[in-house]
Amino acid sequence: MIKIFFIAIWLLAVLSGTEIQARVLDRIVAVVEDDVILERELNTEVAAITEKLKSGNVMIPPDFVLRKQVLERMVVDKLQRQLAARSGIQVSDEMLRNSVSEIAARNGMSVEAFHEELNKQGMDFKSFEDNLRNEIVINQLRGREIGARIKVTDAEVAHYMETQSKAGQSNSRYRIGHILIAVSHAASS
């Protein structure tokens, strides 16, 4: 018993002589159901949005307002992605490639030229693809949720068809006139 007591005191003396320091690697700024948003992620997103606002000559709100708005948007995005994952919504690599090709074509570029242009603007192509994938997932989720809530009955269709056919038979008459008088630039008022 005395032996254990001396060993415990010796360990306490050894450990108290060396300083144990803890370093904060990152902080959790929000918990979103079973996921978290780290301060590093928030700072990265705030920096990216600040850069976009500066490049567009848009007035930048105070830092605390911007951080709050960005955090709210990140929380909503995470919630939507979690709901999409639970709903089984996924974006295949082929669908992603087709979307990238479509965007490049709308900008009059090949995929390779679009990739280079993104690099010139300081955006990583992988980040662009991740953002695009998230947008597609969220759009599919919104479409599914909205589509599930919209119900058009046969009676509503019949009523619409009836009102549209009557609208074409109205006895309204219109007299439309447009008068243009050409006046020279040197004319007085």
mmCIF file of C-alpha atoms in Angstrom:
data_model
loop_
_atom_site.group_PDB
_atom_site.id
_atom_site.type_symbol
_atom_site.label_atom_id
_atom_site.label_comp_id
_atom_site.label_asym_id
_atom_site.label_seq_id
_atom_site.Cartn_x
_atom_site.Cartn_y
_atom_site.Cartn_z
ATOM 1 C CA MET A 1 0.000 0.000 0.000
ATOM 2 C CA ILE A 2 2.820 2.382 0.907
ATOM 3 C CA LYS A 3 4.565 1.390 -2.320
ATOM 4 C CA ILE A 4 1.520 2.426 -4.430
ATOM 5 C CA PHE A 5 1.264 5.691 -2.499
ATOM 6 C CA PHE A 6 4.928 6.572 -3.264
ATOM 7 C CA ILE A 7 4.509 5.637 -6.939
ATOM 8 C CA ALA A 8 1.444 7.889 -7.171
ATOM 9 C CA ILE A 9 3.310 10.787 -5.553
ATOM 10 C CA TRP A 10 6.299 10.222 -7.835
ATOM 11 C CA LEU A 11 4.028 10.233 -10.947
ATOM 12 C CA LEU A 12 2.320 13.389 -9.731
ATOM 13 C CA ALA A 13 5.675 15.091 -9.236
ATOM 14 C CA VAL A 14 6.931 14.041 -12.682
ATOM 15 C CA LEU A 15 3.747 15.120 -14.439
ATOM 16 C CA SER A 16 3.530 18.447 -12.632
ATOM 17 C CA GLY A 17 7.104 19.236 -13.703
ATOM 18 C CA THR A 18 6.278 18.952 -17.399
ATOM 19 C CA GLU A 19 3.800 21.355 -18.858
ATOM 20 C CA ILE A 20 1.021 19.914 -20.896
ATOM 21 C CA GLN A 21 -0.299 22.389 -23.404
ATOM 22 C CA ALA A 22 -3.496 22.093 -25.336
ATOM 23 C CA ARG A 23 -3.861 23.747 -28.694
ATOM 24 C CA VAL A 24 -7.120 24.631 -30.301
ATOM 25 C CA LEU A 25 -7.112 23.184 -33.807
ATOM 26 C CA ASP A 26 -10.546 24.360 -34.830
ATOM 27 C CA ARG A 27 -13.836 25.350 -33.256
ATOM 28 C CA ILE A 28 -17.338 24.163 -33.927
ATOM 29 C CA VAL A 29 -19.521 27.157 -34.767
ATOM 30 C CA ALA A 30 -22.759 25.264 -35.478
ATOM 31 C CA VAL A 31 -24.188 21.799 -35.041
ATOM 32 C CA VAL A 32 -26.551 20.831 -37.854
ATOM 33 C CA GLU A 33 -28.394 17.671 -36.852
ATOM 34 C CA ASP A 34 -25.636 15.051 -37.063
ATOM 35 C CA ASP A 35 -23.054 17.298 -38.747
ATOM 36 C CA VAL A 36 -21.018 20.333 -37.729
ATOM 37 C CA ILE A 37 -19.780 23.545 -39.294
ATOM 38 C CA LEU A 38 -16.225 24.398 -38.318
ATOM 39 C CA GLU A 39 -14.866 27.898 -37.881
ATOM 40 C CA ARG A 40 -12.328 27.215 -40.632
ATOM 41 C CA GLU A 41 -15.157 26.391 -43.078
ATOM 42 C CA LEU A 42 -17.026 29.547 -42.090
ATOM 43 C CA ASN A 43 -13.899 31.698 -42.478
ATOM 44 C CA THR A 44 -13.199 30.197 -45.914
ATOM 45 C CA GLU A 45 -16.750 30.863 -47.080
ATOM 46 C CA VAL A 46 -16.766 34.415 -45.685
ATOM 47 C CA ALA A 47 -13.451 35.145 -47.431
ATOM 48 C CA ALA A 48 -14.770 33.811 -50.748
ATOM 49 C CA ILE A 49 -17.951 35.868 -50.539
ATOM 50 C CA THR A 50 -16.027 38.977 -49.487
ATOM 51 C CA GLU A 51 -13.781 38.529 -52.524
ATOM 52 C CA LYS A 52 -16.811 38.174 -54.821
ATOM 53 C CA LEU A 53 -18.394 41.297 -53.365
ATOM 54 C CA LYS A 54 -15.155 43.270 -53.777
ATOM 55 C CA SER A 55 -14.747 42.156 -57.384
ATOM 56 C CA GLY A 56 -18.347 43.169 -58.120
ATOM 57 C CA ASN A 57 -17.859 46.595 -56.478
ATOM 58 C CA VAL A 58 -20.636 45.790 -54.004
ATOM 59 C CA MET A 59 -20.659 47.368 -50.569
ATOM 60 C CA ILE A 60 -19.557 44.796 -48.004
ATOM 61 C CA PRO A 61 -21.689 44.616 -44.855
ATOM 62 C CA PRO A 62 -20.033 44.675 -41.418
ATOM 63 C CA ASP A 63 -18.116 41.500 -40.604
ATOM 64 C CA PHE A 64 -20.510 40.295 -37.892
ATOM 65 C CA VAL A 65 -23.506 40.683 -40.238
ATOM 66 C CA LEU A 66 -21.756 38.934 -43.112
ATOM 67 C CA ARG A 67 -20.608 36.061 -40.884
ATOM 68 C CA LYS A 68 -24.149 35.612 -39.522
ATOM 69 C CA GLN A 69 -25.683 35.558 -43.012
ATOM 70 C CA VAL A 70 -23.055 33.154 -44.359
ATOM 71 C CA LEU A 71 -23.484 30.850 -41.355
ATOM 72 C CA GLU A 72 -27.264 30.815 -41.813
ATOM 73 C CA ARG A 73 -26.837 29.940 -45.489
ATOM 74 C CA MET A 74 -24.357 27.175 -44.625
ATOM 75 C CA VAL A 75 -26.781 25.705 -42.067
ATOM 76 C CA VAL A 76 -29.644 25.707 -44.585
ATOM 77 C CA ASP A 77 -27.391 24.110 -47.226
ATOM 78 C CA LYS A 78 -26.314 21.363 -44.813
ATOM 79 C CA LEU A 79 -29.913 20.689 -43.805
ATOM 80 C CA GLN A 80 -30.979 20.467 -47.442
ATOM 81 C CA ARG A 81 -28.100 18.130 -48.310
ATOM 82 C CA GLN A 82 -28.920 15.913 -45.326
ATOM 83 C CA LEU A 83 -32.569 15.757 -46.365
ATOM 84 C CA ALA A 84 -31.543 14.962 -49.939
ATOM 85 C CA ALA A 85 -29.251 12.165 -48.731
ATOM 86 C CA ARG A 86 -32.052 10.702 -46.607
ATOM 87 C CA SER A 87 -34.365 10.948 -49.633
ATOM 88 C CA GLY A 88 -31.856 9.053 -51.758
ATOM 89 C CA ILE A 89 -31.100 11.917 -54.128
ATOM 90 C CA GLN A 90 -27.693 11.510 -55.713
ATOM 91 C CA VAL A 91 -25.889 13.084 -58.649
ATOM 92 C CA SER A 92 -23.967 10.676 -60.830
ATOM 93 C CA ASP A 93 -20.558 11.570 -62.224
ATOM 94 C CA GLU A 94 -22.032 11.478 -65.721
ATOM 95 C CA MET A 95 -24.738 13.978 -64.777
ATOM 96 C CA LEU A 96 -22.072 16.223 -63.268
ATOM 97 C CA ARG A 97 -19.904 16.006 -66.405
ATOM 98 C CA ASN A 98 -22.919 16.845 -68.575
ATOM 99 C CA SER A 99 -23.714 19.879 -66.417
ATOM 100 C CA VAL A 100 -20.119 21.115 -66.614
ATOM 101 C CA SER A 101 -20.180 20.657 -70.402
ATOM 102 C CA GLU A 102 -23.449 22.565 -70.604
ATOM 103 C CA ILE A 103 -22.095 25.466 -68.548
ATOM 104 C CA ALA A 104 -18.921 25.587 -70.626
ATOM 105 C CA ALA A 105 -20.953 25.556 -73.864
ATOM 106 C CA ARG A 106 -23.184 28.407 -72.612
ATOM 107 C CA ASN A 107 -20.020 30.407 -72.055
ATOM 108 C CA GLY A 108 -18.756 29.531 -75.525
ATOM 109 C CA MET A 109 -15.867 27.391 -74.264
ATOM 110 C CA SER A 110 -14.720 23.829 -74.287
ATOM 111 C CA VAL A 111 -14.566 22.027 -70.936
ATOM 112 C CA GLU A 112 -10.762 22.356 -70.934
ATOM 113 C CA ALA A 113 -10.921 26.103 -71.658
ATOM 114 C CA PHE A 114 -13.552 26.492 -68.935
ATOM 115 C CA HIS A 115 -11.286 24.602 -66.525
ATOM 116 C CA GLU A 116 -8.401 26.951 -67.371
ATOM 117 C CA GLU A 117 -10.619 30.031 -66.986
ATOM 118 C CA LEU A 118 -11.681 28.894 -63.520
ATOM 119 C CA ASN A 119 -8.020 28.440 -62.587
ATOM 120 C CA LYS A 120 -7.228 31.945 -63.868
ATOM 121 C CA GLN A 121 -9.971 33.331 -61.640
ATOM 122 C CA GLY A 122 -8.477 31.505 -58.669
ATOM 123 C CA MET A 123 -11.182 28.869 -58.309
ATOM 124 C CA ASP A 124 -10.274 25.231 -57.926
ATOM 125 C CA PHE A 125 -12.098 23.046 -60.480
ATOM 126 C CA LYS A 126 -12.789 20.385 -57.846
ATOM 127 C CA SER A 127 -14.442 23.008 -55.615
ATOM 128 C CA PHE A 128 -16.513 24.166 -58.579
ATOM 129 C CA GLU A 129 -17.647 20.596 -59.230
ATOM 130 C CA ASP A 130 -18.514 20.086 -55.555
ATOM 131 C CA ASN A 131 -20.553 23.311 -55.516
ATOM 132 C CA LEU A 132 -22.288 22.318 -58.746
ATOM 133 C CA ARG A 133 -23.072 18.842 -57.384
ATOM 134 C CA ASN A 134 -24.590 20.416 -54.253
ATOM 135 C CA GLU A 135 -26.679 22.814 -56.357
ATOM 136 C CA ILE A 136 -28.000 19.973 -58.493
ATOM 137 C CA VAL A 137 -28.879 17.911 -55.412
ATOM 138 C CA ILE A 138 -30.663 20.845 -53.772
ATOM 139 C CA ASN A 139 -32.556 21.681 -56.986
ATOM 140 C CA GLN A 140 -33.686 18.063 -57.304
ATOM 141 C CA LEU A 141 -34.788 18.095 -53.665
ATOM 142 C CA ARG A 142 -36.749 21.320 -54.155
ATOM 143 C CA GLY A 143 -38.360 19.947 -57.300
ATOM 144 C CA ARG A 144 -39.349 16.753 -55.526
ATOM 145 C CA GLU A 145 -40.715 18.571 -52.475
ATOM 146 C CA ILE A 146 -42.661 21.127 -54.504
ATOM 147 C CA GLY A 147 -43.897 18.528 -56.979
ATOM 148 C CA ALA A 148 -45.204 16.374 -54.147
ATOM 149 C CA ARG A 149 -47.223 19.280 -52.730
ATOM 150 C CA ILE A 150 -48.850 20.452 -55.954
ATOM 151 C CA LYS A 151 -52.065 18.627 -56.707
ATOM 152 C CA VAL A 152 -54.188 19.654 -59.682
ATOM 153 C CA THR A 153 -57.614 18.058 -59.710
ATOM 154 C CA ASP A 154 -59.691 17.244 -62.792
ATOM 155 C CA ALA A 155 -62.233 19.836 -61.671
ATOM 156 C CA GLU A 156 -59.530 22.540 -61.616
ATOM 157 C CA VAL A 157 -58.429 21.590 -65.130
ATOM 158 C CA ALA A 158 -62.035 21.665 -66.381
ATOM 159 C CA HIS A 159 -62.609 25.065 -64.728
ATOM 160 C CA TYR A 160 -59.451 26.477 -66.309
ATOM 161 C CA MET A 161 -60.408 25.196 -69.743
ATOM 162 C CA GLU A 162 -63.886 26.677 -69.378
ATOM 163 C CA THR A 163 -62.626 30.120 -68.302
ATOM 164 C CA GLN A 164 -60.029 30.207 -71.070
ATOM 165 C CA SER A 165 -62.546 29.368 -73.766
ATOM 166 C CA LYS A 166 -64.858 32.138 -72.498
ATOM 167 C CA ALA A 167 -61.992 34.625 -72.381
ATOM 168 C CA GLY A 168 -61.466 34.208 -76.115
ATOM 169 C CA GLN A 169 -65.144 34.944 -76.798
ATOM 170 C CA SER A 170 -65.347 38.299 -75.045
ATOM 171 C CA ASN A 171 -66.946 41.175 -76.898
ATOM 172 C CA SER A 172 -64.325 43.653 -75.812
ATOM 173 C CA ARG A 173 -63.160 46.027 -78.505
ATOM 174 C CA TYR A 174 -60.001 48.039 -78.407
ATOM 175 C CA ARG A 175 -58.941 51.063 -80.419
ATOM 176 C CA ILE A 176 -55.224 51.329 -80.474
ATOM 177 C CA GLY A 177 -53.407 54.267 -81.934
ATOM 178 C CA HIS A 178 -49.838 55.373 -82.070
ATOM 179 C CA ILE A 179 -48.925 58.769 -83.410
ATOM 180 C CA LEU A 180 -45.346 59.691 -84.179
ATOM 181 C CA ILE A 181 -44.459 63.232 -85.120
ATOM 182 C CA ALA A 182 -40.976 63.717 -86.431
ATOM 183 C CA VAL A 183 -39.399 66.966 -85.206
ATOM 184 C CA SER A 184 -35.996 68.231 -86.137
ATOM 185 C CA HIS A 185 -33.403 68.673 -83.413
ATOM 186 C CA ALA A 186 -33.271 72.421 -84.042
ATOM 187 C CA ALA A 187 -37.026 72.949 -83.544
ATOM 188 C CA SER A 188 -38.168 75.186 -80.706
ATOM 189 C CA SER A 189 -40.499 73.937 -78.009
#
